[in-house]
mmCIF file of N, CA and C in Angstrom:
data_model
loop_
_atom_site.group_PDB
_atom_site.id
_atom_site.type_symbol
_atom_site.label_atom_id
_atom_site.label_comp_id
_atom_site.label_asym_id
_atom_site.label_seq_id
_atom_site.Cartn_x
_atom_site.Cartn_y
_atom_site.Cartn_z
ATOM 1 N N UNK A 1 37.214 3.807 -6.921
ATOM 2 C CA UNK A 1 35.796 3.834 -7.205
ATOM 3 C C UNK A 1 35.308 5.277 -7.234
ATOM 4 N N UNK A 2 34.636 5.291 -8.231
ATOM 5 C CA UNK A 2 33.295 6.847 -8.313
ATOM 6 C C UNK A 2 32.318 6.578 -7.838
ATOM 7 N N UNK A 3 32.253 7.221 -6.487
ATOM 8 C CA UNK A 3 30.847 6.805 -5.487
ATOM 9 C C UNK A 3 30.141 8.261 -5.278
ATOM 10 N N UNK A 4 28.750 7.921 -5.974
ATOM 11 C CA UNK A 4 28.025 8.757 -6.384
ATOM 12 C C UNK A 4 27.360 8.878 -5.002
ATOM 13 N N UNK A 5 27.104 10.084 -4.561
ATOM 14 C CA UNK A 5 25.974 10.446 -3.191
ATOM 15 C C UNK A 5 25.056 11.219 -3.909
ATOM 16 N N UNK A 6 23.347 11.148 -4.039
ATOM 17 C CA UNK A 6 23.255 11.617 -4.297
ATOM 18 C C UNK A 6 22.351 12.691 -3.301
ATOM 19 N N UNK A 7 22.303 12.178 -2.289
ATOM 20 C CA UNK A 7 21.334 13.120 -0.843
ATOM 21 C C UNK A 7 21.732 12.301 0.228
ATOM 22 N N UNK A 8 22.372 13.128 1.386
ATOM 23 C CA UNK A 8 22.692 12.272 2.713
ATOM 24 C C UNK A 8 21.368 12.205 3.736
ATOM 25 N N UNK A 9 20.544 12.739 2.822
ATOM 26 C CA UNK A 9 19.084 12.872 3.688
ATOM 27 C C UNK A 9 18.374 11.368 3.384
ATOM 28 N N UNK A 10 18.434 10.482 4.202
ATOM 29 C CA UNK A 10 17.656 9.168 3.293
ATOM 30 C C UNK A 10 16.076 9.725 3.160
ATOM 31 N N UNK A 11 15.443 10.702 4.011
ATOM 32 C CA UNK A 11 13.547 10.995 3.611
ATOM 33 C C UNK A 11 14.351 11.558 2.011
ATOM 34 N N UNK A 12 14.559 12.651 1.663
ATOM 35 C CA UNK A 12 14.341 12.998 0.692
ATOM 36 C C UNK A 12 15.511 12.349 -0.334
ATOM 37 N N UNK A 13 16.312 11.173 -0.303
ATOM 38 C CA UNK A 13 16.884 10.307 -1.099
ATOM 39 C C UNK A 13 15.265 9.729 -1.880
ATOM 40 N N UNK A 14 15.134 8.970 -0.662
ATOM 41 C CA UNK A 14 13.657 8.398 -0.827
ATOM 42 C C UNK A 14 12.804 8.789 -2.142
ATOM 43 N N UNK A 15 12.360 10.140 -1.549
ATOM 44 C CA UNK A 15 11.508 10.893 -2.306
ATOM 45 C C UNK A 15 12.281 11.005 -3.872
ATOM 46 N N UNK A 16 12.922 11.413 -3.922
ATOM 47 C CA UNK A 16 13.711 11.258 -5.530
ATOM 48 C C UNK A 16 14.293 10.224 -6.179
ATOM 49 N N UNK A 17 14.349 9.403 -5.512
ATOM 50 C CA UNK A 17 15.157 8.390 -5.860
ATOM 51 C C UNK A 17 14.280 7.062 -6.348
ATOM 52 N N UNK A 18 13.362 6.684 -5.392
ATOM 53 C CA UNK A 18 12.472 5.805 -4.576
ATOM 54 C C UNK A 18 12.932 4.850 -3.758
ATOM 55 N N UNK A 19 14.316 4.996 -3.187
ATOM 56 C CA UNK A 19 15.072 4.144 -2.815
ATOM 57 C C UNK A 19 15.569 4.908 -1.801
ATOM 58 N N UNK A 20 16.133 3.701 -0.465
ATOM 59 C CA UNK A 20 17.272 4.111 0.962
ATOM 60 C C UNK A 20 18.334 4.692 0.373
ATOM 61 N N UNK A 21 18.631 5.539 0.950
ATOM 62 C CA UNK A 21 20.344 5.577 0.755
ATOM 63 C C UNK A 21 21.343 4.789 1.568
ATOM 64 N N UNK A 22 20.593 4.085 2.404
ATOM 65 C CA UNK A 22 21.503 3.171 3.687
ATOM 66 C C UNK A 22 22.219 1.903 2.997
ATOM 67 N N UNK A 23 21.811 1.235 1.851
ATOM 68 C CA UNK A 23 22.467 0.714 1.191
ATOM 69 C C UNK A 23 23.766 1.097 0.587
ATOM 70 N N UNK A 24 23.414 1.745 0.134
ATOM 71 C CA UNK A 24 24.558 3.184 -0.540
ATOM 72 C C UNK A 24 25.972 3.244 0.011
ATOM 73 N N UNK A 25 25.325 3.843 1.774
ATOM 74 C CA UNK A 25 26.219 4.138 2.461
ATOM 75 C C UNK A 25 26.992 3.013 3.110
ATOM 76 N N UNK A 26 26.616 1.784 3.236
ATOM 77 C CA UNK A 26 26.884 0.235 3.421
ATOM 78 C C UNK A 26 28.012 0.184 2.933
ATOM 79 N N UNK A 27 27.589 -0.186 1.731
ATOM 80 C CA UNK A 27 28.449 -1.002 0.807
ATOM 81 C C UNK A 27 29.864 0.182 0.639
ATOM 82 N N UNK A 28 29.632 1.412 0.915
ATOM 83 C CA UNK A 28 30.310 2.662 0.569
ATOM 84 C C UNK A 28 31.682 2.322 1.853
ATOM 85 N N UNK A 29 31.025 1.761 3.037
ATOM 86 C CA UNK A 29 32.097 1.855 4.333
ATOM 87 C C UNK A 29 32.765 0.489 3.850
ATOM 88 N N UNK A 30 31.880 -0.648 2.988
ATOM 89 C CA UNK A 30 32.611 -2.048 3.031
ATOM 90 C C UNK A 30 33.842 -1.704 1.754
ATOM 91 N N UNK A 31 33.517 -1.390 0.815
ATOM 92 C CA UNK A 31 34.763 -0.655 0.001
ATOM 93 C C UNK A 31 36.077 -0.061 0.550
ATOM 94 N N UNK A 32 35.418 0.736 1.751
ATOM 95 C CA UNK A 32 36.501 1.467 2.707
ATOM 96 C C UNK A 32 37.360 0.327 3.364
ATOM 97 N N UNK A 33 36.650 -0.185 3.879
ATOM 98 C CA UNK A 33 37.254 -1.002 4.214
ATOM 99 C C UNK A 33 38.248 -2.137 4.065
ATOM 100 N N UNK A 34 37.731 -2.409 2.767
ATOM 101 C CA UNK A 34 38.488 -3.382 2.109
ATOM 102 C C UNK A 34 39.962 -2.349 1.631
ATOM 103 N N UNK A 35 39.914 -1.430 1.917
ATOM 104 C CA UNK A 35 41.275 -0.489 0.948
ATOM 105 C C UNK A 35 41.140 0.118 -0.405
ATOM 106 N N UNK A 36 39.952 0.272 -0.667
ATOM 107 C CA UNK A 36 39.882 0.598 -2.669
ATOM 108 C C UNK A 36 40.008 2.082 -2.260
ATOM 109 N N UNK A 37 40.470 2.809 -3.373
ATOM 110 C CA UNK A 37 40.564 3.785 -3.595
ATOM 111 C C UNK A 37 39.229 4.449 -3.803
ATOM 112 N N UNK A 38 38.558 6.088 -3.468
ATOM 113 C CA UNK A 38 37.211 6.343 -3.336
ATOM 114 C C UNK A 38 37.487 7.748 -3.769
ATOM 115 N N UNK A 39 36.642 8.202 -4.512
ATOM 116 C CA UNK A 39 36.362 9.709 -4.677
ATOM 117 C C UNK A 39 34.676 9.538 -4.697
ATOM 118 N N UNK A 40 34.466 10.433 -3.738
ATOM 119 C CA UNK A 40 32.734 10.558 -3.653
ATOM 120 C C UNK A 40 32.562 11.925 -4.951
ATOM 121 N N UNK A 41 31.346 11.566 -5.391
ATOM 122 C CA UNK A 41 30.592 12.411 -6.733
ATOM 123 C C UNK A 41 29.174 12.693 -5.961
ATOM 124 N N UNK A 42 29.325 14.175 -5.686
ATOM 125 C CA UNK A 42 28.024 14.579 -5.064
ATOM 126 C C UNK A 42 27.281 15.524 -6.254
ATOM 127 N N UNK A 43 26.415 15.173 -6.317
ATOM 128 C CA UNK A 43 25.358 15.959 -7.582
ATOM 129 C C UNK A 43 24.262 17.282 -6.560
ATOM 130 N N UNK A 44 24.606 18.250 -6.921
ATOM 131 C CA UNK A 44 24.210 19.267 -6.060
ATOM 132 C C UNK A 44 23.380 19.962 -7.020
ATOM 133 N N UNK A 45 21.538 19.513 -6.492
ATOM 134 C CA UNK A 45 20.569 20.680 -6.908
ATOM 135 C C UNK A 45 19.950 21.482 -6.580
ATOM 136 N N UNK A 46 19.980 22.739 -7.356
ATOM 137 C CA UNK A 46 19.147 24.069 -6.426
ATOM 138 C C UNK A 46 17.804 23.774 -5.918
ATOM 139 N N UNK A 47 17.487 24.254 -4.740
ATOM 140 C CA UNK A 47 16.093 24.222 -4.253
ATOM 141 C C UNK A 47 15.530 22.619 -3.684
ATOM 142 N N UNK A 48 17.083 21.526 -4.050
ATOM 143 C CA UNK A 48 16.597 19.992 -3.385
ATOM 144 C C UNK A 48 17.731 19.886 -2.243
ATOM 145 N N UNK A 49 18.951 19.872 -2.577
ATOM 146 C CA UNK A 49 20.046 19.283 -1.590
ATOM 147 C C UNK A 49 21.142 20.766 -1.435
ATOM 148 N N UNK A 50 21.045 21.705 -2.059
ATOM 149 C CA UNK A 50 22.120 22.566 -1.864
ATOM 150 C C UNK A 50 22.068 23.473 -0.292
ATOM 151 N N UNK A 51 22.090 22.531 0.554
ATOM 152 C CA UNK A 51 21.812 23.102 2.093
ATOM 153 C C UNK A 51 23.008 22.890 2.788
ATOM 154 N N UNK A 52 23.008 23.728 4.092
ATOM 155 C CA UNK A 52 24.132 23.335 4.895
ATOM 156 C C UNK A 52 24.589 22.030 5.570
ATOM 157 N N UNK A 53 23.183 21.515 6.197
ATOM 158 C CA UNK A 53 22.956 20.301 6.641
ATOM 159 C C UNK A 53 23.934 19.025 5.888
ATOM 160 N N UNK A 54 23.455 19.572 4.678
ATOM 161 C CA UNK A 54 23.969 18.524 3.664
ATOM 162 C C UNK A 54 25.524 18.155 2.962
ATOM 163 N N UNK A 55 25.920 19.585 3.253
ATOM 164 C CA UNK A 55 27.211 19.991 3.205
ATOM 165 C C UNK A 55 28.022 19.645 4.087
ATOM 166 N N UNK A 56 27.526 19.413 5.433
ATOM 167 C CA UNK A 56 27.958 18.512 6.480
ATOM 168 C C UNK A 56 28.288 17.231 6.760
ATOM 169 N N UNK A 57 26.896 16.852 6.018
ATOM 170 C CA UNK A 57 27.045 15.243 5.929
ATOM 171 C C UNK A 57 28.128 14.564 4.882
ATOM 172 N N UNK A 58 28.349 15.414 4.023
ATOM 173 C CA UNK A 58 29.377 14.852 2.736
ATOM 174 C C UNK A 58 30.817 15.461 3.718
ATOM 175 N N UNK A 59 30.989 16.231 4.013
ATOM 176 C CA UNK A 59 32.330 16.464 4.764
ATOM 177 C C UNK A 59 32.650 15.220 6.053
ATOM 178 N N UNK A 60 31.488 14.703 6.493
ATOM 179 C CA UNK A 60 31.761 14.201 7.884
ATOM 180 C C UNK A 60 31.864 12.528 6.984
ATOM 181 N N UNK A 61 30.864 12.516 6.214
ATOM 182 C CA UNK A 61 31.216 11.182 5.015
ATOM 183 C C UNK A 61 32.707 10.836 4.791
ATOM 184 N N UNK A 62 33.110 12.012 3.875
ATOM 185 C CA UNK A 62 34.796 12.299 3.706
ATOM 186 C C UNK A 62 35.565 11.957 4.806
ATOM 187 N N UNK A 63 35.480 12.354 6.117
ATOM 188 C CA UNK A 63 36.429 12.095 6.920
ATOM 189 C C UNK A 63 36.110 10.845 7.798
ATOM 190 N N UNK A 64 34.855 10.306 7.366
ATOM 191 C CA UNK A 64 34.759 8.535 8.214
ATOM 192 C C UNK A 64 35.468 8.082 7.301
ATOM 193 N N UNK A 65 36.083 8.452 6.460
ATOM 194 C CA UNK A 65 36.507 6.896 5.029
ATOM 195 C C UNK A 65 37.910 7.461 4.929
ATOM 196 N N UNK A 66 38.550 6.408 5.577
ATOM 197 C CA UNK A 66 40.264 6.256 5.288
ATOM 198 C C UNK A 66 41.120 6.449 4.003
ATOM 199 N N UNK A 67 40.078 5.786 3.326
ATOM 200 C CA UNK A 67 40.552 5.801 2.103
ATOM 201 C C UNK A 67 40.190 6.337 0.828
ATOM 202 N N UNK A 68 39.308 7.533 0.978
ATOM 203 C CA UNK A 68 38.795 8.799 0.087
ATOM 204 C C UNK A 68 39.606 9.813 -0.727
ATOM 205 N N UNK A 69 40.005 10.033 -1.605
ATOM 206 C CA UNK A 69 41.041 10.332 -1.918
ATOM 207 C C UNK A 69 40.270 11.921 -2.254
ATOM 208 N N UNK A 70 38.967 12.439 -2.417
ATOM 209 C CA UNK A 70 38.465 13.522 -2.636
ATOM 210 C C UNK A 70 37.057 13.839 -2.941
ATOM 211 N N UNK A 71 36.481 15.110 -2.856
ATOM 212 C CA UNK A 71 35.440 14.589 -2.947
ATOM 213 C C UNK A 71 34.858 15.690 -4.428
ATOM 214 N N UNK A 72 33.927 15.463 -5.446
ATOM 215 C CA UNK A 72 33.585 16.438 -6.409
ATOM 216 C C UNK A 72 32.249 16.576 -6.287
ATOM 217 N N UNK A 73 31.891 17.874 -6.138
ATOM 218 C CA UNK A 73 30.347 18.632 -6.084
ATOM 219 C C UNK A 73 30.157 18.753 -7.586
ATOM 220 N N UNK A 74 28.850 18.538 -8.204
ATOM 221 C CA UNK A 74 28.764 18.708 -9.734
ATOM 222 C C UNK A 74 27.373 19.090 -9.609
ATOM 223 N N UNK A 75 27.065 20.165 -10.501
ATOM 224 C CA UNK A 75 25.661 20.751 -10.693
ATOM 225 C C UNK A 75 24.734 20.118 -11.336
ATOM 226 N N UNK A 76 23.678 19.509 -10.876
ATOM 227 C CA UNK A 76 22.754 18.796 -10.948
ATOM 228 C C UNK A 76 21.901 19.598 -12.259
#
């Protein structure tokens, strides 16, 4: 699977999105779980998500999921 993140912040998912990201991240661990193969697709924009904080959360994402095979930053 191509599992798109697009803010580990759910306030400012929210705000751009109009939507939780807790769904997202749900269904993201039940995939894991089940064994599918995962590459997370993080969309990184200047002046919204390109922070450290955030850079954290996709690394610590990466290493809860067994079965992640990598992760790609792409310029928003």
């Amino acid at each position: 699977f191509l599992w798109d993140i697009k803010d580990t912040d759910d306030k400012r998912h929210k705000q751009y999105t109009g939507v939780s990201n807790k769904r997202i991240l749900e269904n993201l661990s039940v995939i894991n779980e089940m064994g599918a193969r995962i590459r997370l697709r993080c969309i990184l924009v200047r002046t919204v998500n390109m922070e450290e904080a955030h850079y954290e959360a996709i690394a610590a994402c990466y290493h809860s999921l067994s079965h992640c095979e990598g992760v790609e930053l792409l310029k928003g």
